[in-house]
CSV table of C-alpha atoms in Angstrom, one decimal:
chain,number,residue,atom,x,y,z
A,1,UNK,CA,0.0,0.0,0.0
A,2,UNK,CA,2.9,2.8,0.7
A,3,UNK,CA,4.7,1.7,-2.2
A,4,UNK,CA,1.6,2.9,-4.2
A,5,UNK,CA,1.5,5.9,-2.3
A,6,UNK,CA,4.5,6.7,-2.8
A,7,UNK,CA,5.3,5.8,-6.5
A,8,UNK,CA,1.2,7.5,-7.6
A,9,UNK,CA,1.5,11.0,-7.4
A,10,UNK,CA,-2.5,11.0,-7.6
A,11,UNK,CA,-3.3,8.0,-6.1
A,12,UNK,CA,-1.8,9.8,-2.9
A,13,UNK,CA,-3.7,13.2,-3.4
A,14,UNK,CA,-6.7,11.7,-3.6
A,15,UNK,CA,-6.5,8.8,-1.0
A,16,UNK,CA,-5.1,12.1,1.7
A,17,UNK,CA,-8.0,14.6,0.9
A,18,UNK,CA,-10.4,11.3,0.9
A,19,UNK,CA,-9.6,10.5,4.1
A,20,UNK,CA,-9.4,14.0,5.6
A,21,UNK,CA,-12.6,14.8,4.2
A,22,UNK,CA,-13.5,11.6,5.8
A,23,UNK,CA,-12.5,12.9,8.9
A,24,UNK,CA,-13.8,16.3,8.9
A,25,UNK,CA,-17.4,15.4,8.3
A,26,UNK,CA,-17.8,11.9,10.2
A,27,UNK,CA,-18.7,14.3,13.4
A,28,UNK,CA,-21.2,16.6,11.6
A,29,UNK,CA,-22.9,13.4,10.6
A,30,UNK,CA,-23.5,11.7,14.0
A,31,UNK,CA,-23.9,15.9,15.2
A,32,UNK,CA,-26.5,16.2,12.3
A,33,UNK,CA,-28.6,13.2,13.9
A,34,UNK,CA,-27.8,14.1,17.6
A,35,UNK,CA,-29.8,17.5,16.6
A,36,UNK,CA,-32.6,16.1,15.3
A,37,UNK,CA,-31.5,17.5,11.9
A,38,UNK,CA,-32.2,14.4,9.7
A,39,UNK,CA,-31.9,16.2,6.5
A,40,UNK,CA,-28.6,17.6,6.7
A,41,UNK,CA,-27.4,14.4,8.4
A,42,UNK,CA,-28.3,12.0,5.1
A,43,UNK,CA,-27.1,14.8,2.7
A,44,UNK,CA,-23.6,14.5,4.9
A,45,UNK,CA,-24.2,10.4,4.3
A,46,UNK,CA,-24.6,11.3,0.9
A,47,UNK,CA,-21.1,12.7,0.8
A,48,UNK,CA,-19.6,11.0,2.9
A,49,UNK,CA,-20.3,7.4,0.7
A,50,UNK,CA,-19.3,9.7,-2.4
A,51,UNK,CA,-15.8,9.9,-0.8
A,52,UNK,CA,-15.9,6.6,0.3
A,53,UNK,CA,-16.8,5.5,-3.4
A,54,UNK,CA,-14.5,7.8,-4.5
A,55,UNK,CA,-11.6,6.4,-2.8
A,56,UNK,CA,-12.5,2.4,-3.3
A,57,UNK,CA,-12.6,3.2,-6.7
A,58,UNK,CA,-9.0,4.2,-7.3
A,59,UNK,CA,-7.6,2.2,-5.1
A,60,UNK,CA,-9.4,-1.3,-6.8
A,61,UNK,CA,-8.5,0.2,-10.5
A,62,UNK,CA,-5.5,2.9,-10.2
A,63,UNK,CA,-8.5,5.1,-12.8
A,64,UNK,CA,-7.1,7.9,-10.6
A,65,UNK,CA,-8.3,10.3,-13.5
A,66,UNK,CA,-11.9,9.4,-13.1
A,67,UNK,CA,-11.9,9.0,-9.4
A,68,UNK,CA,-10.4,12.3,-9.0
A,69,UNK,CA,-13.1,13.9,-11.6
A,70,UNK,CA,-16.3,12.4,-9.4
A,71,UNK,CA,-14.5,13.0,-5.7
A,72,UNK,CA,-14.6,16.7,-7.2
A,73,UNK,CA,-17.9,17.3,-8.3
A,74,UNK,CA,-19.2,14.8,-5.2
A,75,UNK,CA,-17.4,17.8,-2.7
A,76,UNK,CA,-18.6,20.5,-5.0
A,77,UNK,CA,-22.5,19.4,-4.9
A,78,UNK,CA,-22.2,18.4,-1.3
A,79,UNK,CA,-21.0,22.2,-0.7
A,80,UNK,CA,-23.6,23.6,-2.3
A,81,UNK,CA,-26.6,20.9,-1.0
A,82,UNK,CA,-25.1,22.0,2.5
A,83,UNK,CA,-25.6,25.8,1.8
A,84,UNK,CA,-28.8,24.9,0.2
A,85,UNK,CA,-30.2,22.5,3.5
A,86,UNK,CA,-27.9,24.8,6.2
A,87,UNK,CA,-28.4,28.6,4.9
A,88,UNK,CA,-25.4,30.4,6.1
A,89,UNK,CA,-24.1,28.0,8.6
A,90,UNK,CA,-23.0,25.8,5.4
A,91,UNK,CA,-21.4,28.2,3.6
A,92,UNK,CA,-18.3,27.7,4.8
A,93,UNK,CA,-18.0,24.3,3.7
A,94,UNK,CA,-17.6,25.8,0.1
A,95,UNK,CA,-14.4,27.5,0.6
A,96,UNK,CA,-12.3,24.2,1.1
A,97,UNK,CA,-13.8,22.7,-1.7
A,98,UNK,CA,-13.1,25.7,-4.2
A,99,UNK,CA,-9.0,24.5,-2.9
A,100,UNK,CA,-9.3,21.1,-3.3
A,101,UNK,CA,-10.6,20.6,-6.4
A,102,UNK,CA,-7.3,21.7,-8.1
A,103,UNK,CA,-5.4,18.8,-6.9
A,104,UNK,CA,-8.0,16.8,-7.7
A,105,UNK,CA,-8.8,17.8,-11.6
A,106,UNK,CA,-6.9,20.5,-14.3
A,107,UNK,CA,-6.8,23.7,-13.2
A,108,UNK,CA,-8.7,24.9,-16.1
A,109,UNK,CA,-11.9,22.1,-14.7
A,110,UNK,CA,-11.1,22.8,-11.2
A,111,UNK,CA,-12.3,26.5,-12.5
A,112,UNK,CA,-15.4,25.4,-13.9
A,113,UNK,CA,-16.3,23.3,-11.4
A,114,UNK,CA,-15.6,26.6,-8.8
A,115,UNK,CA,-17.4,28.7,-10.4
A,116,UNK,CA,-20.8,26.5,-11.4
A,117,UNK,CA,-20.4,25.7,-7.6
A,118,UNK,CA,-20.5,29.2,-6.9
A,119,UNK,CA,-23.2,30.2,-9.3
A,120,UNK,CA,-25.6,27.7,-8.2
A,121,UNK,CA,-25.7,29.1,-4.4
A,122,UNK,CA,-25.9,32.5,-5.2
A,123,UNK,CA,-29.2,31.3,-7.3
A,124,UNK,CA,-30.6,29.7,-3.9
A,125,UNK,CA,-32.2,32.5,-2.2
A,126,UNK,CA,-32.3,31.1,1.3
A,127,UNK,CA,-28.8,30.4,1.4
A,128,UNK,CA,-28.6,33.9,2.3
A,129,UNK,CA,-29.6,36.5,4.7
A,130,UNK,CA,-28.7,39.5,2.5
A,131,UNK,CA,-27.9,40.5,-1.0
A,132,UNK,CA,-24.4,42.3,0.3
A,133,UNK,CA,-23.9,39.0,2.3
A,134,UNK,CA,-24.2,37.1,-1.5
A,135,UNK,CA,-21.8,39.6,-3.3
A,136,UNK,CA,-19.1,39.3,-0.5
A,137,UNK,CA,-19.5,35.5,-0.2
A,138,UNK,CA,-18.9,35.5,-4.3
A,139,UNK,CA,-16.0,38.1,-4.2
A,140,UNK,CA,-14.3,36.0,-1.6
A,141,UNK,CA,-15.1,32.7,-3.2
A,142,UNK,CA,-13.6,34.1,-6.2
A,143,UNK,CA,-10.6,35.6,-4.9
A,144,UNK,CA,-9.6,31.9,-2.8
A,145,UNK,CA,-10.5,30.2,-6.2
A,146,UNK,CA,-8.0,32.8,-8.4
A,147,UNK,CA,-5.3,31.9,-5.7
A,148,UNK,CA,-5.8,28.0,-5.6
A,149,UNK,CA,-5.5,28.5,-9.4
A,150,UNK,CA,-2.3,30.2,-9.1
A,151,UNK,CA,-1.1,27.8,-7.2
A,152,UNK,CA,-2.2,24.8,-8.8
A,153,UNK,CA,-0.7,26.4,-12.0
A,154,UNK,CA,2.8,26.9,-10.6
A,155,UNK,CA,2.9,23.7,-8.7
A,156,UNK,CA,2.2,21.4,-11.9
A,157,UNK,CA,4.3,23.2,-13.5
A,158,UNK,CA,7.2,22.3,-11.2
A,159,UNK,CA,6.4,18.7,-10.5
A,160,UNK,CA,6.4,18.2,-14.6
A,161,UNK,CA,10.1,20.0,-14.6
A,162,UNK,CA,10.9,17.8,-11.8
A,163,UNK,CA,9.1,14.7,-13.9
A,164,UNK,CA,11.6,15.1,-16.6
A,165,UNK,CA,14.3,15.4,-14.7
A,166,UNK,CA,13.8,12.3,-12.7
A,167,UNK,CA,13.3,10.5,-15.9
A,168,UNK,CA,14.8,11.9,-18.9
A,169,UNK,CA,18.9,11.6,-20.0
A,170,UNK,CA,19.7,14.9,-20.0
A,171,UNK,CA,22.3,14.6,-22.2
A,172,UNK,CA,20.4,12.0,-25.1
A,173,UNK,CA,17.0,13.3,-24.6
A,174,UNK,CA,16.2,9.4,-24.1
A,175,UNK,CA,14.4,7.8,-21.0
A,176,UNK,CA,16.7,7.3,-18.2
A,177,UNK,CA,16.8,3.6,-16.3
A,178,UNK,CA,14.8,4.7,-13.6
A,179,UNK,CA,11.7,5.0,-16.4
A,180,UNK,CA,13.0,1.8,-17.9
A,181,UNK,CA,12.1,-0.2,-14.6
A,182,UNK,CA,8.8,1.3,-15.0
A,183,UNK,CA,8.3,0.7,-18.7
A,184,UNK,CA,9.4,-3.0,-18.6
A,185,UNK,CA,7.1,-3.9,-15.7
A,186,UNK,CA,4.3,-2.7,-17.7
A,187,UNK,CA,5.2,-4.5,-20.7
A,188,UNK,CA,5.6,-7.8,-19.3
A,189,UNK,CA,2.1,-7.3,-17.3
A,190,UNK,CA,0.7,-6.5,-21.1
A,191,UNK,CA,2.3,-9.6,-22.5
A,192,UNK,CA,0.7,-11.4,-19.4
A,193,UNK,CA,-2.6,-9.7,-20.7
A,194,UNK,CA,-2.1,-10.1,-24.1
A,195,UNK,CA,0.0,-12.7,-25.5
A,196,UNK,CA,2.1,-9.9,-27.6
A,197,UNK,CA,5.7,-10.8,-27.9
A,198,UNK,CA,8.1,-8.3,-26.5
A,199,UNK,CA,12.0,-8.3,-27.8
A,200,UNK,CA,14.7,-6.6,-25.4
A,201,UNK,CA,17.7,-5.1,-27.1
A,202,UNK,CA,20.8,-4.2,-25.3
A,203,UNK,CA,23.5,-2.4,-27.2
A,204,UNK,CA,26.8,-1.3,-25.8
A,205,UNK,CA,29.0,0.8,-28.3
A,206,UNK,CA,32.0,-0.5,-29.0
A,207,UNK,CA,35.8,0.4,-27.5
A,208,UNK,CA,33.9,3.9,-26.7
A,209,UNK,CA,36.5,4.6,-23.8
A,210,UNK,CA,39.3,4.8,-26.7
A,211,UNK,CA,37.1,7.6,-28.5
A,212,UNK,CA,36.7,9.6,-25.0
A,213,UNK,CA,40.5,9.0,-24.2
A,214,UNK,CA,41.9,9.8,-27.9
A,215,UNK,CA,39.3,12.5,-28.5
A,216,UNK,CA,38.1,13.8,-25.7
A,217,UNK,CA,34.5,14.0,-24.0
A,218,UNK,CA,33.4,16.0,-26.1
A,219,UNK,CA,33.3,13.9,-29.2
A,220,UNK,CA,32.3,10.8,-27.2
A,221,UNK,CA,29.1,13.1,-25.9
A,222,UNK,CA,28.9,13.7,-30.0
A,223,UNK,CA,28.7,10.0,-30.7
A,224,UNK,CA,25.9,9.2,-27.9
A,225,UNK,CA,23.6,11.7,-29.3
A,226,UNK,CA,24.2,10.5,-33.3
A,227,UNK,CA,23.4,6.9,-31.8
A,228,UNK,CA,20.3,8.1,-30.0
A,229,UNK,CA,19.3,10.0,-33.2
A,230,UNK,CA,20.0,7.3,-35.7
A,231,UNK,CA,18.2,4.5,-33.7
A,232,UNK,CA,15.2,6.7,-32.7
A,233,UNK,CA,14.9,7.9,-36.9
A,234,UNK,CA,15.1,4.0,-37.7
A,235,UNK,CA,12.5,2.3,-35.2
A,236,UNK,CA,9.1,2.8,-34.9
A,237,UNK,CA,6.9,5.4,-32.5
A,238,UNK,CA,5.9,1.8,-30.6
A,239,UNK,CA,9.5,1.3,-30.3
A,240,UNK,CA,11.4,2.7,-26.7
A,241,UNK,CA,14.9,3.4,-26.1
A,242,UNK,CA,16.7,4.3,-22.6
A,243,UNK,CA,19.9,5.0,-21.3
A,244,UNK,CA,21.4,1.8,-19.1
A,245,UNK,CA,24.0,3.8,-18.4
A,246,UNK,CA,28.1,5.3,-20.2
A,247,UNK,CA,27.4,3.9,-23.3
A,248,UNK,CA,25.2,0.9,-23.0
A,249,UNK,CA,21.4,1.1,-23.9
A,250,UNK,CA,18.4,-0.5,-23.8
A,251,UNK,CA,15.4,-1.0,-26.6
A,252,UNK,CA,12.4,-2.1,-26.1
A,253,UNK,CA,10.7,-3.9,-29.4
A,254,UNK,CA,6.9,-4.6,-29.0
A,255,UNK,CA,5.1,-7.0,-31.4
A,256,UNK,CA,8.8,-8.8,-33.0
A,257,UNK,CA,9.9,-12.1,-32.7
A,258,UNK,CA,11.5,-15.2,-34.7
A,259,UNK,CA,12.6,-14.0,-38.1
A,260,UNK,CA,11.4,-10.2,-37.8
A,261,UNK,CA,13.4,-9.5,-34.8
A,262,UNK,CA,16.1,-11.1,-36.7
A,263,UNK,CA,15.7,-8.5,-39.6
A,264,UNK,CA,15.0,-5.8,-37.5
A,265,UNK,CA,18.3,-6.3,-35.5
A,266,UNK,CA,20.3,-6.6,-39.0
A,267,UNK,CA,18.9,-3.6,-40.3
A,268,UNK,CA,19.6,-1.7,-37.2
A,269,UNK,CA,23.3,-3.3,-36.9
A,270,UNK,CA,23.4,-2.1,-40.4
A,271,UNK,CA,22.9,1.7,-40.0
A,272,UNK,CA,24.8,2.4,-37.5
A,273,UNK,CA,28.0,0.7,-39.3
A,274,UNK,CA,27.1,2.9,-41.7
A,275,UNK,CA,26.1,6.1,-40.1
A,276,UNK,CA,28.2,6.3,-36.6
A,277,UNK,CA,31.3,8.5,-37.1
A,278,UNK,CA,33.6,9.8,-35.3
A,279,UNK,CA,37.4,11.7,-36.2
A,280,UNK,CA,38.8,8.2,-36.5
A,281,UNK,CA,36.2,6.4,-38.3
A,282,UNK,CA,33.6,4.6,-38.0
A,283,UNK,CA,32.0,3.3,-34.9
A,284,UNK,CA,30.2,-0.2,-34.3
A,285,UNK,CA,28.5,-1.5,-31.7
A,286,UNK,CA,27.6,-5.2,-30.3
A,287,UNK,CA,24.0,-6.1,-29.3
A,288,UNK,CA,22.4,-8.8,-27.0
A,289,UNK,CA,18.6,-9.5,-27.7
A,290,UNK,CA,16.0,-11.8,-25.2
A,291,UNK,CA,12.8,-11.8,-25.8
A,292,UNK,CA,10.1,-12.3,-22.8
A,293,UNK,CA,9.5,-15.4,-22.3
A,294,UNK,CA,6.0,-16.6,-20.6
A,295,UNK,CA,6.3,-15.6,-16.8
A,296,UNK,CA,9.5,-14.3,-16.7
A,297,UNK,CA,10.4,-11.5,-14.4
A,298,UNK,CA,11.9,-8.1,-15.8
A,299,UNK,CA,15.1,-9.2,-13.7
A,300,UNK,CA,15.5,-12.9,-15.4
A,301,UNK,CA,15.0,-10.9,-19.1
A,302,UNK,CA,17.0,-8.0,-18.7
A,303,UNK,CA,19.9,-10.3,-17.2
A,304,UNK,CA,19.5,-12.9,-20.4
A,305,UNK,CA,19.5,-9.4,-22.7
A,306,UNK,CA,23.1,-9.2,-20.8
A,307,UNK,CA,24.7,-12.2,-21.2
A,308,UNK,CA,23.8,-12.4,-24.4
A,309,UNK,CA,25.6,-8.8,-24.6
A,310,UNK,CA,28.3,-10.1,-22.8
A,311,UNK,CA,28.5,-12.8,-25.6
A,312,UNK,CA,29.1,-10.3,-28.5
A,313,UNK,CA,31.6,-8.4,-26.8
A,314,UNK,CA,33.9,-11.4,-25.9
A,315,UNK,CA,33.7,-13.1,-29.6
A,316,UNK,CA,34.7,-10.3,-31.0
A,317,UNK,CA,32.4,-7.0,-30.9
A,318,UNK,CA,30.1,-5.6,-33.7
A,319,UNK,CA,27.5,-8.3,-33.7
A,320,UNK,CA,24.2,-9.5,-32.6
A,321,UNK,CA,23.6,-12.4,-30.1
A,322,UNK,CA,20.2,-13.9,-29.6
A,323,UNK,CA,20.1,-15.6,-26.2
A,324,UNK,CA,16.6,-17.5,-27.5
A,325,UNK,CA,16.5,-21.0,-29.1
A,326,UNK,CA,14.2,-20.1,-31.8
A,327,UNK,CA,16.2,-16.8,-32.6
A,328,UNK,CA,19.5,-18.9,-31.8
A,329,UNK,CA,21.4,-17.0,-34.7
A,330,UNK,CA,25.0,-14.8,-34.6
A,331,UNK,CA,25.1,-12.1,-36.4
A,332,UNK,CA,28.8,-11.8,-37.7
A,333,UNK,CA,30.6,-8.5,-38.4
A,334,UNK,CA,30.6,-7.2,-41.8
């Protein structure tokens, strides 16, 4: 459960404003009741299994978009059933509602929502005692609303810079290993699901400490990028490539296996021999290919990917080694 938490940006929003919400209106319930007051007490109920709803929801099917959408409007129309039932005892409830909403949907439907919200009390005349009391309660609604926007604006903007940073090779522009873990887990679950074959390409480039050492950084930085640029131009959108790390990367092939993956690799192997350049000449590079096998972990198929890496670069560079049976084929150096 904290691993969820922790890893589901949403997931944790939501499950904390569920439960706080949960909190804060469990006492007006029972008060509701206590008080004789069994109107407001059921539309409280009301909410309160909303939330409740709400919250199973994501939890059972990680549809955090969805969850979030009706937890918002659930708060939202509670707010404004409360003012409705309460008068101007149940105003109040409005004004953390017009703040939550924005971690809970877009900013730009967190508005909407806000504003319908606030529309539709000022249309209920008993909510009311006075028409100044309406225009202040509006101006203030609209003022905590224009802040929360703010707010929500700047902050998603900051945890999309931090995203992208956490996950993107600043250097290649490629995914770094951190979003390979999470890209691998959710193809094998896929395969699982589906039965579509999944090919795993690791591809170190060859004696690239000489090119840093001879040439300098600089050039070796050169030759990373042209890789990145060549492979990305000559595989297909479906097709995902990360950083493993120095020099060695990972591809991700869905939907290839047998003799396809075998002429995808060649063709690959191909352009870069052709293509890769550096001041002293060309540069190659040696591959090692596994595709998922039924049940395997991510571990057991990224380590098969590497031995069968490790193969190529002991029996001589510049070639492709299957580690499957039915792909069992070594692809030699031109």
């Amino acid at each position: 459960m904290f691993h969820r938490l922790k890893n589901d940006f949403r997931l944790s929003i939501i499950t904390l404003l569920g439960i706080s919400a949960i909190i804060g209106i469990t006492p007006f319930l029972i008060l509701r009741f206590v008080e004789g007051n069994p109107l407001a007490g059921f539309v409280d109920l009301g909410i309160l299994s909303g939330i409740v709803g709400s919250l199973a929801y994501a939890w059972v099917t990680g549809d955090t978009y969805r969850s979030g959408m009706f937890l918002a409007i659930i708060i939202c129309a509670g707010a404004v059933t409360v003012g409705a039932v309460m008068g101007e005892a149940g105003l109040f409830w409005l004004f953390p509602c017009l703040v939550t909403t924005f971690f809970l949907v877009s900013s730009r439907l967190a508005a909407i929502l806000n504003l319908l919200s606030v529309l539709a009390l000022m249309s209920i005349e008993t909510a009311f005692s006075s028409t100044v009391q309406m225009w202040t309660f509006a101006t203030t609604a609209t003022v905590v609303s224009a802040c929360a926007y703010v707010f929500a604006y700047r902050n998603q903007d900051q945890r999309e810079r931090l995203e992208h940073l956490a996950t993107i090779d600043p250097l290649t522009g490629v995914k770094n290993r951190r979003s390979m873990d999470e890209e691998l887990d959710a193809a094998a679950a896929n395969a699982e699901r589906s039965g579509l074959p999944y090919a795993l390409v690791m591809l170190d480039i060859d004696h690239f400490k000489k090119i840093n050492d001879v040439y300098g950084h600089g050039v070796g930085d050169n030759v990373l990028t042209d890789l990145v640029a060549l492979i990305e131009h000559n595989t297909r959108k479906s097709d995902q490539l990360f950083r493993y790390g120095g020099e060695e990367f990972v591809l991700l092939l869905p939907g290839v296996d047998g003799s396809s993956l075998q002429t995808v690799m060649n063709n690959l192997q191909q352009v870069l021999r052709r293509h890769l350049k550096y001041p002293g000449g060309p540069v190659t590079s040696s591959f090692g290919v596994a595709l998922l096998g039924h049940g395997e972990s991510v571990e057991s198929w990224l380590a098969r990917a590497d031995e069968a890496l490790y193969q190529a670069k002991e029996t001589g560079r510049d070639r492709i080694v299957f580690a499957d049976k039915n792909t069992q084929l070594v692809a030699e150096p031109a």
